[in-house]
Coordinates of C-alpha atoms in Angstrom, one line a residue:
X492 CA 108.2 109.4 101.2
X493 CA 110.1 112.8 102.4
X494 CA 108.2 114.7 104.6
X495 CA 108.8 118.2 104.7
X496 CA 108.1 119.5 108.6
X497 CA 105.7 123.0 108.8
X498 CA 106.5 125.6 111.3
X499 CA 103.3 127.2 112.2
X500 CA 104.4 129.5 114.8
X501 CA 104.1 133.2 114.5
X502 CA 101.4 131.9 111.8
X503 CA 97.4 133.1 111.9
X504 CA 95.6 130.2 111.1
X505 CA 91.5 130.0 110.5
X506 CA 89.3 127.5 109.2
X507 CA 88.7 128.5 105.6
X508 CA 86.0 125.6 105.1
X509 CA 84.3 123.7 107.4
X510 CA 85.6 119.4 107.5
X511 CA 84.7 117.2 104.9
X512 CA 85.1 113.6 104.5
X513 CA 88.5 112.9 102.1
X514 CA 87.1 111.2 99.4
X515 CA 89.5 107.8 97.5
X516 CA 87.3 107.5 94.8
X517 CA 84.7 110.1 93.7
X518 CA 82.9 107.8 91.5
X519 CA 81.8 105.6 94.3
X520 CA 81.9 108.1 97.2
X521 CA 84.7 105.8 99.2
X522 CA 85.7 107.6 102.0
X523 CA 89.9 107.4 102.3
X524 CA 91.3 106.3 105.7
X525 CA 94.3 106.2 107.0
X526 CA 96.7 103.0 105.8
X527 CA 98.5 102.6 109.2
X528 CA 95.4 103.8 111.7
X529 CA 92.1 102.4 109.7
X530 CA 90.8 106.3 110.4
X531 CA 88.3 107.9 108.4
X532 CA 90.3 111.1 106.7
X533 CA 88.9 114.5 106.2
X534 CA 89.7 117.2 104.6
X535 CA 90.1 120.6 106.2
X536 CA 91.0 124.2 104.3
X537 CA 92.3 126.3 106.4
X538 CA 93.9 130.3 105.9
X539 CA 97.5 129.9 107.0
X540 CA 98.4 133.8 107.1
X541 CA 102.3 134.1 107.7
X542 CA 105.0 136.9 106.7
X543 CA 102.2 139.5 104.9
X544 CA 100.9 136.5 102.8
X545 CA 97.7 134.4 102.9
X546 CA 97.1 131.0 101.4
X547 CA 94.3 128.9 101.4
X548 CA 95.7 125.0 102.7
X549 CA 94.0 121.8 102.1
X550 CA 95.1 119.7 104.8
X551 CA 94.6 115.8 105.3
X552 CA 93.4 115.2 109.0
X553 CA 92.3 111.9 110.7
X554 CA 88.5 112.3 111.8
X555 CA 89.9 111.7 115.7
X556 CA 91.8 115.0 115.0
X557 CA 89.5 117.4 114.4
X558 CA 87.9 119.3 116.9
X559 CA 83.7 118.7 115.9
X560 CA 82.9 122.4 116.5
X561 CA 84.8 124.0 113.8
X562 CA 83.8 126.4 111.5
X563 CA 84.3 128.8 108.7
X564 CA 86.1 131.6 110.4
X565 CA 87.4 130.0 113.3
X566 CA 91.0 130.1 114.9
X567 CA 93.2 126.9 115.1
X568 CA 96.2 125.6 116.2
X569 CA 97.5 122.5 113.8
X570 CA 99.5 119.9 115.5
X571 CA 102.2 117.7 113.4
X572 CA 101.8 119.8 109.7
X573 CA 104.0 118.4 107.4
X574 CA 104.2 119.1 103.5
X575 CA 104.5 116.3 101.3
X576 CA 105.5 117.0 97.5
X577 CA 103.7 114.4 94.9
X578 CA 103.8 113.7 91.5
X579 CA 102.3 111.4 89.1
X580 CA 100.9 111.1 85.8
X581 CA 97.4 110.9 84.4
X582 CA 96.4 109.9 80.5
X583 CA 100.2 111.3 79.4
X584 CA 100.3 114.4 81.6
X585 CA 102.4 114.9 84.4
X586 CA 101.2 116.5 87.3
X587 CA 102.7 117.9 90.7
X588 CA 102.3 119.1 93.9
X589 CA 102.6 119.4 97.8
X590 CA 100.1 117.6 99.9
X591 CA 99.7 119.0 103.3
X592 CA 99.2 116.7 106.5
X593 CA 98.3 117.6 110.2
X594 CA 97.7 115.1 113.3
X595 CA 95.1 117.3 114.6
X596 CA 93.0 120.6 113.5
X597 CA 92.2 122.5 116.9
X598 CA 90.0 124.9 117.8
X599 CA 91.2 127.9 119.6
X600 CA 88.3 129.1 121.3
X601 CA 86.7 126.1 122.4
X602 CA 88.1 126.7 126.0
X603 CA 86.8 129.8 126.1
X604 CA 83.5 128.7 124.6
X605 CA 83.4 126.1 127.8
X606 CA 84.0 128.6 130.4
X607 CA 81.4 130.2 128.6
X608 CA 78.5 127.2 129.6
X609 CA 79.3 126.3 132.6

């Protein structure tokens, strides 16, 4: 499948929605995981403001790449975003899009957070 590398730098990004699990089948509540890992997948929306425009992102994430302490709001770094486009068809209609990937949702402030405690 093509895989379409995302350059987030000079990019603001912030957590538009906190983590969710990625759901395979809605019916039964199946949680998706990864085919060549076996990790649970969540979903993560996220602001990705670039070049005077804002978009709201849905982005597949393992569950071991997601920081646990974000959320709504908060300012991340996204390691390894690539777009995938898709297409498929449903009861005669054909529908398309671009899936969004990352190996890892950040958080930005957690190391200030930890100077923070101690």
């Amino acid at each position: 499948m093509r895989q379409i590398p995302v350059d987030t730098t000079g990019a603001t990004v912030m957590v538009a929605k906190a983590p969710q699990p990625k759901l395979k089948d809605r019916r039964t509540g199946e949680i998706a995981l990864d085919t060549e890992t076996g990790a649970k997948l969540m979903t993560v929306d996220v602001m990705f403001a670039a070049n005077n425009e804002v978009e709201i992102l849905s982005l597949t994430v393992p569950e071991t790449g997601v920081s646990e302490e974000l959320v709504m709001g908060m300012p991340v770094a996204l390691t390894g975003l690539v777009a995938r486009p898709w297409e498929n068809e449903f009861n005669g209609q054909k529908r398309h899009g671009i899936a969004f990937r990352a190996v890892a949702v950040t958080s930005l402030v957690a190391a200030g957070s930890a100077s923070k405690a101690a």
